[in-house]
Amino acid sequence: MIKTIKFKTIYSDEVGNLTFLEIFKDIAFPIKRMYYVYNVPKGVRRGNHAHKELTQILIALNGTIRINLDNGVEKELVILSDPDVGIIVEPGVWHTMEFITDQALLCVLAADYYDESDYIRSYNEFLSYMDKGYWKK
Ligand code: TYD
């Protein structure tokens, strides 16, 4: 379930690091939206939803963020703490993001525009979408 992307990075002890990603080379979809979540008090858990169609890439640009993923059958956990690593969250995955450290900065690259009707915010509703085979390809 967890798909990690390691972004290309130029590392330097002297002048610091530079990480970059290019559409269709490093990321499979054109980014239509980017948003970031910050000033989140340590220990707060956000998310608690799944998307019907939307694919997103999550990157912890600063600090440590624990991501819990649940596809209705199995649960997985990933700790994001390197700005050169992203994880892909596909449709049909219930996810939470727990801000472990102060000043953690979560950057999200989204394949589509904001659309509240794409959200499933009730876990029971998520399970019933699963049961109906909504995400079976
Ligand atoms: P939400 O995706 O629920 O954030 P989180 O999972 O981190 O708690 O979004 C929080 C609020 O912001 C919600 O009212 C929807 C709104 N929002 C937008 O208006 N545009 C956006 O691009 C995003 C991601 C959220």
Coordinates of C-alpha atoms and ligand atoms in Angstrom, one line a residue:
M1 CA 0.0 0.0 0.0
I2 CA 2.9 2.4 0.8
K3 CA 4.5 3.7 -2.3
T4 CA 7.5 5.8 -1.5
I5 CA 9.3 8.1 -4.0
K6 CA 12.9 9.1 -3.3
F7 CA 13.4 12.5 -5.0
K8 CA 16.5 13.4 -6.8
T9 CA 18.7 15.5 -4.6
I10 CA 22.0 17.3 -4.8
Y11 CA 23.5 16.9 -1.4
S12 CA 26.3 19.2 0.0
D13 CA 27.7 19.5 3.5
E14 CA 29.0 22.9 2.5
V15 CA 26.0 24.6 0.9
G16 CA 23.1 22.4 1.9
N17 CA 20.8 20.2 -0.2
L18 CA 18.6 20.8 -3.2
T19 CA 15.7 18.3 -4.0
F20 CA 13.8 18.5 -7.2
L21 CA 11.0 16.6 -8.9
E22 CA 9.8 16.8 -12.5
I23 CA 6.4 15.9 -13.8
F24 CA 6.2 12.6 -15.7
K25 CA 9.8 11.9 -14.8
D26 CA 9.5 11.6 -11.1
I27 CA 5.8 12.0 -10.6
A28 CA 3.2 10.1 -12.7
F29 CA 0.6 12.9 -12.8
P30 CA 0.5 16.6 -13.5
I31 CA 0.1 18.5 -10.3
K32 CA -3.0 20.6 -10.3
R33 CA -2.8 21.8 -6.7
M34 CA -0.3 22.1 -4.0
Y35 CA -1.1 22.8 -0.4
Y36 CA 0.8 22.8 2.9
V37 CA -0.1 22.3 6.5
Y38 CA 1.9 24.0 9.2
N39 CA 1.8 25.5 12.7
V40 CA 0.2 22.3 13.8
P41 CA 0.6 21.7 17.6
K42 CA 2.8 18.7 18.4
G43 CA 0.7 15.5 18.7
V44 CA -2.2 16.7 16.6
R45 CA -3.7 14.2 14.2
R46 CA -5.2 15.5 11.0
G47 CA -6.7 13.7 8.0
N48 CA -9.2 11.1 8.9
H49 CA -10.6 10.7 5.5
A50 CA -10.2 8.9 2.2
H51 CA -10.6 10.2 -1.4
K52 CA -12.8 8.6 -4.0
E53 CA -10.7 9.6 -7.0
L54 CA -7.8 11.8 -5.9
T55 CA -4.2 10.8 -5.8
Q56 CA -1.8 12.8 -3.7
I57 CA 1.9 12.8 -2.7
L58 CA 2.8 13.7 0.9
I59 CA 6.2 15.2 1.8
A60 CA 7.4 16.3 5.2
L61 CA 9.4 19.3 4.3
N62 CA 10.3 19.9 7.9
G63 CA 10.0 17.8 11.1
T64 CA 8.5 14.4 11.6
I65 CA 5.0 13.4 10.5
R66 CA 3.5 9.9 11.1
I67 CA 1.2 8.8 8.3
N68 CA -1.3 6.0 9.0
L69 CA -2.8 4.3 5.9
D70 CA -5.7 1.9 5.9
N71 CA -7.2 0.4 2.8
G72 CA -10.0 -1.3 4.7
V73 CA -8.2 -4.6 4.8
E74 CA -4.7 -3.7 6.1
K75 CA -3.1 -0.8 7.9
E76 CA 0.4 0.5 7.4
L77 CA 2.4 3.2 9.0
V78 CA 5.2 5.4 7.6
I79 CA 7.2 8.0 9.3
L80 CA 8.0 11.0 7.1
S81 CA 11.0 13.0 8.2
D82 CA 13.2 13.4 5.1
P83 CA 12.3 16.2 2.6
D84 CA 13.7 14.1 -0.2
V85 CA 11.1 11.3 0.3
G86 CA 7.4 11.4 -0.6
I87 CA 4.6 8.9 -0.3
I88 CA 1.8 8.4 -2.7
V89 CA -1.7 8.2 -1.2
E90 CA -4.0 6.7 -3.7
P91 CA -7.8 6.8 -3.8
G92 CA -9.5 4.4 -1.4
V93 CA -7.0 4.8 1.4
W94 CA -8.1 6.1 4.7
H95 CA -5.3 8.2 6.1
T96 CA -4.3 10.3 9.1
M97 CA -1.3 12.5 9.5
E98 CA 0.1 12.9 13.1
F99 CA 2.4 15.8 13.6
I100 CA 5.1 14.4 15.8
T101 CA 7.4 17.4 16.2
D102 CA 6.9 21.1 16.5
Q103 CA 7.1 23.1 13.3
A104 CA 6.5 20.0 11.1
L105 CA 5.6 21.1 7.6
L106 CA 3.5 18.8 5.4
C107 CA 3.5 19.5 1.7
V108 CA 0.9 17.8 -0.5
L109 CA 1.0 17.6 -4.3
A110 CA -2.5 16.8 -5.6
A111 CA -3.5 15.4 -9.0
D112 CA -6.7 17.5 -9.0
Y113 CA -8.4 20.6 -7.8
Y114 CA -10.1 20.8 -4.4
D115 CA -13.5 19.1 -4.4
E116 CA -15.2 18.4 -1.2
S117 CA -17.5 15.8 -2.9
D118 CA -14.4 13.6 -3.5
Y119 CA -13.9 13.2 0.3
I120 CA -15.2 10.4 2.4
R121 CA -15.1 11.7 6.0
S122 CA -16.9 8.9 7.7
Y123 CA -15.0 5.7 8.4
N124 CA -18.2 3.6 8.2
E125 CA -19.0 5.2 4.8
F126 CA -15.4 4.3 3.7
L127 CA -15.9 0.7 4.6
S128 CA -19.2 0.5 2.8
Y129 CA -17.5 2.0 -0.4
M130 CA -14.9 -0.8 0.1
D131 CA -17.6 -3.5 0.5
K132 CA -19.3 -2.3 -2.7
G133 CA -16.0 -2.7 -4.6
Y134 CA -15.8 0.9 -5.5
W135 CA -12.0 0.8 -5.8
K136 CA -11.6 -2.5 -7.5
K137 CA -9.9 -2.0 -10.8
Ligands
TYD1 P1 -8.7 18.7 4.9 O1 -8.3 18.2 3.6 O2 -9.8 18.1 5.7 O3 -7.4 18.9 5.8 P2 -6.8 17.8 6.9 O4 -7.0 16.5 6.4 O5 -5.3 18.2 6.9 O6 -7.4 18.1 8.2 O7 -9.1 20.3 4.7 C1 -9.3 21.2 5.8 C2 -10.2 22.3 5.4 O8 -9.6 23.0 4.3 C3 -11.5 21.7 4.8 O9 -12.5 22.6 5.3 C4 -11.4 21.8 3.3 C5 -10.4 23.0 3.2 N1 -9.5 22.8 2.0 C6 -9.7 23.7 0.9 O10 -10.5 24.6 0.9 N2 -8.8 23.5 -0.2 C7 -7.9 22.6 -0.2 O11 -7.1 22.4 -1.2 C8 -7.8 21.7 0.9 C9 -6.7 20.6 0.9 C10 -8.6 21.8 2.0

